GROMACS .gro file of C-alpha atoms in nm:
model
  406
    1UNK     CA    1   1.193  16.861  20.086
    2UNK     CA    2   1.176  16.614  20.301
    3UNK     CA    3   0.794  16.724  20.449
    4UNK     CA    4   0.688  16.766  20.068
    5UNK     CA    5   0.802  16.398  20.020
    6UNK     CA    6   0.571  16.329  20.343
    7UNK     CA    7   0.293  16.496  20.163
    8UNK     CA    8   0.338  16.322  19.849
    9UNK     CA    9   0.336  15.957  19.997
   10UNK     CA   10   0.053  16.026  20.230
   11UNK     CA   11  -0.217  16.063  19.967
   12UNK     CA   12  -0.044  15.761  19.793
   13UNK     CA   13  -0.092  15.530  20.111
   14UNK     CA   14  -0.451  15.676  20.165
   15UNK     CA   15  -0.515  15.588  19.783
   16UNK     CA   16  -0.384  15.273  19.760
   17UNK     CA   17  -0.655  15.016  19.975
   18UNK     CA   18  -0.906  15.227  19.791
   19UNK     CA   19  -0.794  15.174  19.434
   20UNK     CA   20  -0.749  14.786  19.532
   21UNK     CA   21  -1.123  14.805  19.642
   22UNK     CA   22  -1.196  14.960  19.326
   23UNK     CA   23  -0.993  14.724  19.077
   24UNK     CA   24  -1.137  14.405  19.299
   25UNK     CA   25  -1.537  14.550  19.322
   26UNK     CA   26  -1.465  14.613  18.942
   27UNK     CA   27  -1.322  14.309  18.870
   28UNK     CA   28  -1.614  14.129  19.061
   29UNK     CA   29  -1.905  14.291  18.863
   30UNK     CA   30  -1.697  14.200  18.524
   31UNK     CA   31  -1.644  13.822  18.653
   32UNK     CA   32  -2.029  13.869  18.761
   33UNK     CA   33  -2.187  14.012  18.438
   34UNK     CA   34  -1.948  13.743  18.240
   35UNK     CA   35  -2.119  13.430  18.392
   36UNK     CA   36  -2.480  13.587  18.325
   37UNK     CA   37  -2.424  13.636  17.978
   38UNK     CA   38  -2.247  13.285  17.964
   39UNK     CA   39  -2.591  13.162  18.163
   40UNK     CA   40  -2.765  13.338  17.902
   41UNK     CA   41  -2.612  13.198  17.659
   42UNK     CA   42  -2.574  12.843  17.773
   43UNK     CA   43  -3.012  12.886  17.819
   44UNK     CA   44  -3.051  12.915  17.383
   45UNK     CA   45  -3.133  12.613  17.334
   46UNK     CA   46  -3.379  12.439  17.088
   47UNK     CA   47  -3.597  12.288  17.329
   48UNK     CA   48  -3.628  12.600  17.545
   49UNK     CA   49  -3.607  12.917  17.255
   50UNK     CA   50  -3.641  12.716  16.955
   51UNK     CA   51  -3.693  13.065  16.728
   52UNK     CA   52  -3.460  13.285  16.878
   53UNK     CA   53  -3.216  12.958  16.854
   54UNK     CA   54  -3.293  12.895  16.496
   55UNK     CA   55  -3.261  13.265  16.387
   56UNK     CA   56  -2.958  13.276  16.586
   57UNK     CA   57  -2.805  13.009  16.403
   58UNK     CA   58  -2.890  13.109  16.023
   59UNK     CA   59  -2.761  13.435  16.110
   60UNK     CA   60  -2.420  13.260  16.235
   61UNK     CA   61  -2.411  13.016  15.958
   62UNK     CA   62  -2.386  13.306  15.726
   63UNK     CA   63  -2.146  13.477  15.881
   64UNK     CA   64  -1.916  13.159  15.919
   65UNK     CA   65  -1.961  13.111  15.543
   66UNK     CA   66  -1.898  13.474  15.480
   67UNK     CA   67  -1.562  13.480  15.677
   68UNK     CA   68  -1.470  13.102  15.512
   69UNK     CA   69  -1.499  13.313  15.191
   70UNK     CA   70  -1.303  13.537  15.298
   71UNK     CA   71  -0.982  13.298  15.382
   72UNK     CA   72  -1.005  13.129  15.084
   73UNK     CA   73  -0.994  13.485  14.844
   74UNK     CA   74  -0.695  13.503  15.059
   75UNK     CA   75  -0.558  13.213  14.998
   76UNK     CA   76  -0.683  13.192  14.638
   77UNK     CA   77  -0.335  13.109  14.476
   78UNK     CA   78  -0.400  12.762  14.686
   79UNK     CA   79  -0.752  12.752  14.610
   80UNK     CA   80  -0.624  12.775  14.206
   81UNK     CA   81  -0.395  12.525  14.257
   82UNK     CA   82  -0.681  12.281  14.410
   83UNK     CA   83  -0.944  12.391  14.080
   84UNK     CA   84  -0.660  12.271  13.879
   85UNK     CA   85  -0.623  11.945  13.997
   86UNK     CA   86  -0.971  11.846  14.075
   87UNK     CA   87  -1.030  11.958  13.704
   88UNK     CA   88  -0.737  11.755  13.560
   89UNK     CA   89  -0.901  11.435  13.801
   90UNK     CA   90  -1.244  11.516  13.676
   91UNK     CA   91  -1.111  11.525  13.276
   92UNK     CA   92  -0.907  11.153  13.360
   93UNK     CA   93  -1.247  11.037  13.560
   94UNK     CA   94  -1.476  11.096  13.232
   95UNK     CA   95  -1.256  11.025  12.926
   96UNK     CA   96  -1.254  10.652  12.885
   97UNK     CA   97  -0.928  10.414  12.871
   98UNK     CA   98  -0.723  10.190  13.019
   99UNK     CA   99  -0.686  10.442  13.290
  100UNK     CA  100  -1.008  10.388  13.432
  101UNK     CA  101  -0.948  10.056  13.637
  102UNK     CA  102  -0.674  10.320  13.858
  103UNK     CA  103  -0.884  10.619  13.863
  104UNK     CA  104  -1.161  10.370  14.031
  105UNK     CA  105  -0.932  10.220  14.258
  106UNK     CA  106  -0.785  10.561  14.369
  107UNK     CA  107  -1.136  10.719  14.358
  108UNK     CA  108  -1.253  10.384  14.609
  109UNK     CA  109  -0.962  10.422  14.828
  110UNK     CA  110  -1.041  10.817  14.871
  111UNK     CA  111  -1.375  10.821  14.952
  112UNK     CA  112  -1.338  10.531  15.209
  113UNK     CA  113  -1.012  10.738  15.402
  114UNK     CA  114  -1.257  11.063  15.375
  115UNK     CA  115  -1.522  10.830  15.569
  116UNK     CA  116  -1.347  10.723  15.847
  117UNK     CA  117  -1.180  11.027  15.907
  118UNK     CA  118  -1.477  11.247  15.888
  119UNK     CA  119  -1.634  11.013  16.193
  120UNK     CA  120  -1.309  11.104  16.369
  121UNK     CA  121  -1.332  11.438  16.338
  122UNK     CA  122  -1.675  11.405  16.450
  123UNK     CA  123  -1.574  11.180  16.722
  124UNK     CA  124  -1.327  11.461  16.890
  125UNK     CA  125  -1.377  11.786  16.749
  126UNK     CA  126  -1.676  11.855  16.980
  127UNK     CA  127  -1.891  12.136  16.863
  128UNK     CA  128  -2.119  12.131  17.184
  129UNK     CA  129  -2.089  11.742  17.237
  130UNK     CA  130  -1.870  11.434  17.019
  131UNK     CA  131  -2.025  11.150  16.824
  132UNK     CA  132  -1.917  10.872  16.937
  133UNK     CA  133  -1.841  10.769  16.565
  134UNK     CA  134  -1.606  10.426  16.744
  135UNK     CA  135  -1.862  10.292  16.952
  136UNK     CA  136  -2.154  10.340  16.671
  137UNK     CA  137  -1.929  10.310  16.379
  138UNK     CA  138  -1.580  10.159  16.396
  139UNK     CA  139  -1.613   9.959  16.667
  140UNK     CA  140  -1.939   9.745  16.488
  141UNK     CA  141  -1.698   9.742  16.153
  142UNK     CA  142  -1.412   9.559  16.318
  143UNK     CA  143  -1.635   9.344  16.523
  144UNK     CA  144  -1.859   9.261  16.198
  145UNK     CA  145  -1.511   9.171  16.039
  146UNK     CA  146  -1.398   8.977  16.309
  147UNK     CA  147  -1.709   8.751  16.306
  148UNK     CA  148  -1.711   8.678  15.945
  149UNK     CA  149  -1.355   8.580  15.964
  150UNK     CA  150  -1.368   8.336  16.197
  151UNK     CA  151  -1.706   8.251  16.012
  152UNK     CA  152  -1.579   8.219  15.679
  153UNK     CA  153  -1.182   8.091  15.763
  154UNK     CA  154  -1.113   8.381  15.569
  155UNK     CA  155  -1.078   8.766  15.495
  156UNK     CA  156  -1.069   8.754  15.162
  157UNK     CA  157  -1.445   8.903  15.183
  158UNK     CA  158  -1.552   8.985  14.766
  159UNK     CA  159  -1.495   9.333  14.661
  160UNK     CA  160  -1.785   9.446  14.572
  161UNK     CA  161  -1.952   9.412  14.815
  162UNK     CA  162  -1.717   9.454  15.068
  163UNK     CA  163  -1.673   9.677  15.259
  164UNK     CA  164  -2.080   9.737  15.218
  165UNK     CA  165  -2.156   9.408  15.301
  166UNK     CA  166  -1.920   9.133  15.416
  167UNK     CA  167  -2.022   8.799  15.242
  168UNK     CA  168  -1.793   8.479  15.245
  169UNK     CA  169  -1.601   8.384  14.978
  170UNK     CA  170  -1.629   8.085  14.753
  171UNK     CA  171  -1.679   7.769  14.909
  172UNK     CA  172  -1.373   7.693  14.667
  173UNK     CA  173  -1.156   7.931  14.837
  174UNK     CA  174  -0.890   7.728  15.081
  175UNK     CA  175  -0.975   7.853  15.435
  176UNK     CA  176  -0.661   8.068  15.594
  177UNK     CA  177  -0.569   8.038  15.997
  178UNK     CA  178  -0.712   8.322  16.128
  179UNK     CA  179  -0.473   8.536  16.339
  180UNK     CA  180  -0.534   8.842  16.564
  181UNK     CA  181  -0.265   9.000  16.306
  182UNK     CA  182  -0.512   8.860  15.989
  183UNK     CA  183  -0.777   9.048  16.129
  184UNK     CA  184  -0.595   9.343  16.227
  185UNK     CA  185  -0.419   9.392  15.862
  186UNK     CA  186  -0.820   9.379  15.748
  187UNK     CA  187  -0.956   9.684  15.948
  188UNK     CA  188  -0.586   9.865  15.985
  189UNK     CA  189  -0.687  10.127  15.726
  190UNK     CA  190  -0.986  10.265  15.829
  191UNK     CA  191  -0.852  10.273  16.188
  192UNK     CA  192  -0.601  10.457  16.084
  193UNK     CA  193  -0.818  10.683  15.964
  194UNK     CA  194  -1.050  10.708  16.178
  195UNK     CA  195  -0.772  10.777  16.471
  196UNK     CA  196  -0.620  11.048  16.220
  197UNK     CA  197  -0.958  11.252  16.225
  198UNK     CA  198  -0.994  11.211  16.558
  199UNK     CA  199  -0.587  11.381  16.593
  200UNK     CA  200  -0.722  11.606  16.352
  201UNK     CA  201  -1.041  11.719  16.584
  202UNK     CA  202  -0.816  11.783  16.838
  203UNK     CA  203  -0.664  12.109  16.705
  204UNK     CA  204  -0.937  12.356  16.784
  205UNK     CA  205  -0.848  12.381  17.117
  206UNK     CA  206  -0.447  12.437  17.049
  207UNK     CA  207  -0.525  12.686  16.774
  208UNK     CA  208  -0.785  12.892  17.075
  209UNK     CA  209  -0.489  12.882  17.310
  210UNK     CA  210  -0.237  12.967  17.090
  211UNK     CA  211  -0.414  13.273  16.976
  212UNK     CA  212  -0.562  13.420  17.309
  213UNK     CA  213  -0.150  13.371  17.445
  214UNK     CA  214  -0.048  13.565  17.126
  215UNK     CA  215  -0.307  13.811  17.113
  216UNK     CA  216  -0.358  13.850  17.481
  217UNK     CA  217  -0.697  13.820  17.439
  218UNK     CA  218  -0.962  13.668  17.654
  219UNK     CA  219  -1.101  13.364  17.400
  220UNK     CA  220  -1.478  13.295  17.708
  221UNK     CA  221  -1.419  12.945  17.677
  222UNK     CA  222  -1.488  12.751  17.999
  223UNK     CA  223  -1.253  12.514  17.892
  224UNK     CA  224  -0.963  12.721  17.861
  225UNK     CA  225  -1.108  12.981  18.162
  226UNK     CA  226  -1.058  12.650  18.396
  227UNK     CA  227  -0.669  12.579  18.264
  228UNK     CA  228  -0.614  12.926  18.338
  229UNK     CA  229  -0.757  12.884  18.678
  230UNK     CA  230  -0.573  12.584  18.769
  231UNK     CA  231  -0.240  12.738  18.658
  232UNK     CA  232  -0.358  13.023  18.952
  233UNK     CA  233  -0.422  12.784  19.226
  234UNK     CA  234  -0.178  12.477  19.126
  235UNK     CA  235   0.028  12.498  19.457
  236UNK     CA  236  -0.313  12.490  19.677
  237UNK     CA  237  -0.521  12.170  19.802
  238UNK     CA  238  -0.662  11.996  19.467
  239UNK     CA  239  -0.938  11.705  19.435
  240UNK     CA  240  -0.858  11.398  19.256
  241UNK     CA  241  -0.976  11.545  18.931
  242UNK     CA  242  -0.789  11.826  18.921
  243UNK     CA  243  -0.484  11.664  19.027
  244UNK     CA  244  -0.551  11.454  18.732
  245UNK     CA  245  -0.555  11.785  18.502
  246UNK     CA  246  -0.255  11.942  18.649
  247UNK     CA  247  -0.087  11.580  18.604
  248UNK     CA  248  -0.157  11.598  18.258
  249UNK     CA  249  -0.049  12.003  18.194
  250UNK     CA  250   0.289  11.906  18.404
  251UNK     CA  251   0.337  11.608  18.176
  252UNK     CA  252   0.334  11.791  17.876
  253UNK     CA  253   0.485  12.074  17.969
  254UNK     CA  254   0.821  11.919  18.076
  255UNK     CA  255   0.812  11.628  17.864
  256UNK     CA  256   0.720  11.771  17.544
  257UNK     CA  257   0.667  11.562  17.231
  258UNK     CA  258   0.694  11.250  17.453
  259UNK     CA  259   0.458  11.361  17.725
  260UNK     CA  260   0.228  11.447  17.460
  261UNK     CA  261   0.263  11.146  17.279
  262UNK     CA  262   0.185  10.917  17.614
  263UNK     CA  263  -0.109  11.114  17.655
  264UNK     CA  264  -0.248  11.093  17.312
  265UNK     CA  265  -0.186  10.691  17.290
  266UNK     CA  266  -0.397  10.574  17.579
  267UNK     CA  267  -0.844  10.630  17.629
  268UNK     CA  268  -0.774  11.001  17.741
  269UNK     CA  269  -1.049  11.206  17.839
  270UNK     CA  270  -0.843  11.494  17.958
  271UNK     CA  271  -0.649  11.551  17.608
  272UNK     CA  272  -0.867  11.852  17.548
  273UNK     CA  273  -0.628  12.018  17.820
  274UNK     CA  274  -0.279  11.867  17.688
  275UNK     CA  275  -0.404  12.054  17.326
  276UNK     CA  276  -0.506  12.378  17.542
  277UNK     CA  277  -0.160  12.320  17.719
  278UNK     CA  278   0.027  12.332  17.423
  279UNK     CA  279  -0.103  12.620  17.264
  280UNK     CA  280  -0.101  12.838  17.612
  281UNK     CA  281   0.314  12.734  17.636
  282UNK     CA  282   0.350  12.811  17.264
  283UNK     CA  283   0.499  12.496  17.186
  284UNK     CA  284   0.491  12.437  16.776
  285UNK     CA  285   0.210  12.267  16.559
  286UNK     CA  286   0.394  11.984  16.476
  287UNK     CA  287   0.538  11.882  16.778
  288UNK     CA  288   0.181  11.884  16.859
  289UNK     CA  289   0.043  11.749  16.606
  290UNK     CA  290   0.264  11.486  16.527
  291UNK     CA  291   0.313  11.349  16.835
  292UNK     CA  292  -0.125  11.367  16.864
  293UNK     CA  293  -0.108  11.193  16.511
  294UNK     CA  294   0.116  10.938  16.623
  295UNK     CA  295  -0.053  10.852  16.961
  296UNK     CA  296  -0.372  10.829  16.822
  297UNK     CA  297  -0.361  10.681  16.454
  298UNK     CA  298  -0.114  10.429  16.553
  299UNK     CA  299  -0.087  10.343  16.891
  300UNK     CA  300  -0.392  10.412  17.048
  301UNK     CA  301  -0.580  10.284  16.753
  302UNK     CA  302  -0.410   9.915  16.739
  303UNK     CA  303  -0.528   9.881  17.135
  304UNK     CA  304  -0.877   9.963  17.051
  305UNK     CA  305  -0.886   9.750  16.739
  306UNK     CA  306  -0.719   9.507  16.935
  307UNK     CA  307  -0.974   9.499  17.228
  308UNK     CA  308  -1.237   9.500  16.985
  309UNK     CA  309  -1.063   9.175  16.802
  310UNK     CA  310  -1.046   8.970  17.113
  311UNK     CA  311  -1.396   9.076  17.278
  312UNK     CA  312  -1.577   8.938  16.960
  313UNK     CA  313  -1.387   8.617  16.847
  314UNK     CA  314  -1.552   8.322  16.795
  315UNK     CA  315  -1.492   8.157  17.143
  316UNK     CA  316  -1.548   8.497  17.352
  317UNK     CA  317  -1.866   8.553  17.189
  318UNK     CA  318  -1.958   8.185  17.246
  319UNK     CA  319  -1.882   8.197  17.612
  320UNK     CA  320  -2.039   8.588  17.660
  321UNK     CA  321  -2.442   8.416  17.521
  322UNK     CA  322  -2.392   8.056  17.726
  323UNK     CA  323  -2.289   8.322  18.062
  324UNK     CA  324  -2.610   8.543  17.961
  325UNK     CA  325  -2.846   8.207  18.000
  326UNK     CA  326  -2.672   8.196  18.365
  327UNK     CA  327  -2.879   8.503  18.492
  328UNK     CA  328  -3.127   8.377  18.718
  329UNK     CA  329  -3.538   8.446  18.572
  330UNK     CA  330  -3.462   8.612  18.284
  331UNK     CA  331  -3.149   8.422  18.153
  332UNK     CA  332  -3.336   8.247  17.884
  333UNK     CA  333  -3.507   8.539  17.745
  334UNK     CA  334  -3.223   8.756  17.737
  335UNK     CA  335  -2.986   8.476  17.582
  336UNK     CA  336  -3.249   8.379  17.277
  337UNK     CA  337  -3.247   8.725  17.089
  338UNK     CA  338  -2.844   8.749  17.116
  339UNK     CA  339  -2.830   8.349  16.972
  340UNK     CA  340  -3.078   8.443  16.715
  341UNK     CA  341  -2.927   8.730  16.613
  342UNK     CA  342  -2.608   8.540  16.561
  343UNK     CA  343  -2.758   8.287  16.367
  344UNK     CA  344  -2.892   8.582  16.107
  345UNK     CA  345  -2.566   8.695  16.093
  346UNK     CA  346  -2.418   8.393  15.977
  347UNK     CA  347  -2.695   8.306  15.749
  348UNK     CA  348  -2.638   8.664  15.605
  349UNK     CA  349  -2.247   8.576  15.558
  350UNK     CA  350  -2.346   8.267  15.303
  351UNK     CA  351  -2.627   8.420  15.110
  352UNK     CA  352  -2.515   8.701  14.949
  353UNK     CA  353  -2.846   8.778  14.766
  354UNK     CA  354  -3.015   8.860  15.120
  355UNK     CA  355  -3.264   8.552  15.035
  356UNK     CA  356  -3.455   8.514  15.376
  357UNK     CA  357  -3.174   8.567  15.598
  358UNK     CA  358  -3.289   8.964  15.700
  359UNK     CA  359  -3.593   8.809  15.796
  360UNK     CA  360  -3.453   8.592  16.074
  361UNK     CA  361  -3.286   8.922  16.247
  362UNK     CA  362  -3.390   9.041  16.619
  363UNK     CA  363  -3.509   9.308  16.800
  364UNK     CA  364  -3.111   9.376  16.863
  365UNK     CA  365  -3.074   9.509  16.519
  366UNK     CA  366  -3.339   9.746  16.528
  367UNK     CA  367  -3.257   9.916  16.869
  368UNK     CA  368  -2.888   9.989  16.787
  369UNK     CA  369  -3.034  10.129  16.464
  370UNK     CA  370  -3.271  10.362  16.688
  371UNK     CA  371  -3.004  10.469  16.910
  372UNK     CA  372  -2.783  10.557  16.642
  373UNK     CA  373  -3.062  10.766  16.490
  374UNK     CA  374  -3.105  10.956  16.811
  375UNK     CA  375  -2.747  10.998  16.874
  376UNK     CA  376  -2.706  11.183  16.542
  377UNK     CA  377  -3.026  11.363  16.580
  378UNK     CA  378  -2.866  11.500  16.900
  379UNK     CA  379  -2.557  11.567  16.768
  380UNK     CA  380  -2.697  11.801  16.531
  381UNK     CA  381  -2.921  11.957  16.777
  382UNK     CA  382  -2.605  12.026  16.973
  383UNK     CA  383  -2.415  12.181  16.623
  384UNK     CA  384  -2.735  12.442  16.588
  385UNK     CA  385  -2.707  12.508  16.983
  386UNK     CA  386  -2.325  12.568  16.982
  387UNK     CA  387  -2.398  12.784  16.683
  388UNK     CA  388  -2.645  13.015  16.808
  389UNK     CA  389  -2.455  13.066  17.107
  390UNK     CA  390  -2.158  13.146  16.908
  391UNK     CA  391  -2.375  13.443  16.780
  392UNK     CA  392  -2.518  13.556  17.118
  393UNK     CA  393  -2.154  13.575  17.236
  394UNK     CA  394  -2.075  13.818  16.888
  395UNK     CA  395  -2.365  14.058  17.037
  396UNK     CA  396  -2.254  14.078  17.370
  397UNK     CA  397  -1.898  14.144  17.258
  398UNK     CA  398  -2.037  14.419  17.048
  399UNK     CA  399  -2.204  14.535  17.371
  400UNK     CA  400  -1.897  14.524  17.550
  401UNK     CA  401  -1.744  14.708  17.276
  402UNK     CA  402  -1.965  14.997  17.280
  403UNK     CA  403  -1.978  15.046  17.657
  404UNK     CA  404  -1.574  15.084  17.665
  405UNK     CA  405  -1.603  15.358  17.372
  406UNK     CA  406  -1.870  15.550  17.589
   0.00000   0.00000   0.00000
């Protein structure tokens, strides 16, 4: 018995280094053939395969529309519930009454929260690259606020046309003291918003980790390959940006709604892994999410808007154009299109008719419009590239597929 035993573990120990080749050579060629087809991927672009790119992303368009449908027939006693009340708002918007003055008021009020967080959504939900909706967007709104208050000695701007266009008020109007906490109260709802969209935009990647721990599945995203690879190699030698990362994952890890809550309130450009954190540890939406809500819509927002506030008062901007005319040889030139762009601005704050004062604007105006036009044109370019890679990863899956039912 003993010599059969013998037998039967000496094929096992000849076995053994060759099934580890086996499983590693194996695993190589899969890690191998993964990257191509992510380097194929990552190559559809518009400006390299503009056809295959735009076929690619009609073709994934309708298939995102066709499984949207799909949730919602699921969901349909919801989706009811929704025609309902839309309908009942839509009968109250039309018939006439006393009603109306509300109905406009709540029907103002909507479509200006919808605004601001839609850019915050687009500022952090990604899909192949963020719009910067706060630097292009918010940030000009608070600062155009800020100006005419100290402008005006008031924010009592007239509704319409604010928020549109800020104009002063009546020359009647007693002048307030402008505070830090005047101007803030002005521009605290649409921050708020704004930083709720942007909590909002940061659930994909806690819904993709939450599912591929669940399901065991292996979601290709580089994004959440790289967590996985720094939970491997966590006790080894790190550089200063992965020791960032793994400060981050440790932080919300043990801390929790806290941890997650410090991360979310301060400029963060590593909270893409606290949301892929919290969905690989399981830990549940709303601790998640509220603490993400919190950080962002309240706290982090009021630093922002308060940053913004000081930077473009009346005496910072003052001092900012008289320290531009300091710059030796081109001091002057640089300083007159800032001065006379502040001067249109003004003159646009006192004639709310428009009479002349566009005229008077700079160059300034014109380039910020430019980049925000290419910005946006960019961002869509990088929604129909994220797309069509979204399909070539459905046909290589497929591939996959097939091979393993050979």
């Amino acid at each position: 018995m003993a010599a059969n035993g013998a037998e039967c573990e000496q094929p096992q120990k000849r076995l053994g280094p060759k099934d580890k080749q086996n499983g590693s050579s194996t695993d190589s060629s899969l890690r191998e053939r993964k990257q191509q087809d992510r380097e194929e991927r990552l190559s559809l672009v518009m400006w390299k395969r503009p056809f295959t790119t735009l076929q690619y992303f009609f073709i994934e368009t309708l298939i995102t529309l066709k499984e949207w449908t799909w949730k919602l027939w699921q969901r349909r006693g919801v989706v009811f519930l929704a025609v309902v009340l839309f309908s009942l708002f839509s009968m109250a918007y039309s018939i006439e009454g006393e009603h109306q003055q509300y109905v406009q008021y709540l029907e103002k009020k909507f479509l200006w929260c919808a605004y601001w967080v839609g850019l915050g959504i687009l500022s952090s939900v990604g899909l192949g690259t963020g719009l910067h909706t706060f630097l292009l967007y918010l940030g000009p709104h608070i600062a155009s606020v800020t100006l005419a208050a100290y402008e005006c000695g008031s924010v009592n701007f007239p509704e319409p046309p604010y928020p549109a266009q800020i104009v002063c008020p009546e020359e009647e109007v007693l002048q307030e003291s402008i505070t830090l906490w005047t101007i803030m109260s002005k521009v605290r709802l649409e921050a708020c918003m704004w930083g709720a969209g942007t909590a909002i935009g940061e659930l994909p990647p806690y819904f993709m980790a939450r599912a591929a721990r669940l399901s065991g599945a292996d979601p290709d995203d580089e994004d959440y390959e790289e967590f996985e690879e720094m939970l491997e190699q966590a006790q080894s030698p790190q550089d200063f940006a992965t020791r960032g990362k793994l400060a981050v994952q440790n932080m919300v890890q043990k801390v929790g709604f806290f941890g997650i809550l410090a991360c979310a309130s301060i400029p963060n450009p590593l909270f893409d892994l606290a949301g892929i954190t919290c969905g690989h540890f399981l830990i549940p939406f709303w601790t998640f999410f509220g603490a993400t809500l919190i950080g962002k819509a309240f706290i982090k927002m009021h630093i922002q808007k308060l940053f913004v506030i000081i930077t473009f008062s009346k005496h910072i901007v003052e001092q900012m154009v008289s320290l531009i005319g300091i710059i030796p040889g081109i001091g002057a030139s640089l300083q007159k299109p800032f001065r006379e762009y502040l001067e249109a601005q003004r003159a646009k704050l006192h004639n709310p008719a428009g009479d002349g004062a566009a005229a008077g604007e700079s160059w300034l105006s014109w380039v910020f419009e430019k980049v925000v036009l290419v910005m946006v044109c960019y961002f869509i370019l990088s929604i129909i590239n994220s797309m069509a890679q979204s399909y070539a990863k459905r046909l290589q899956q497929k591939q996959y597929s097939e091979e393993k039912t050979k």
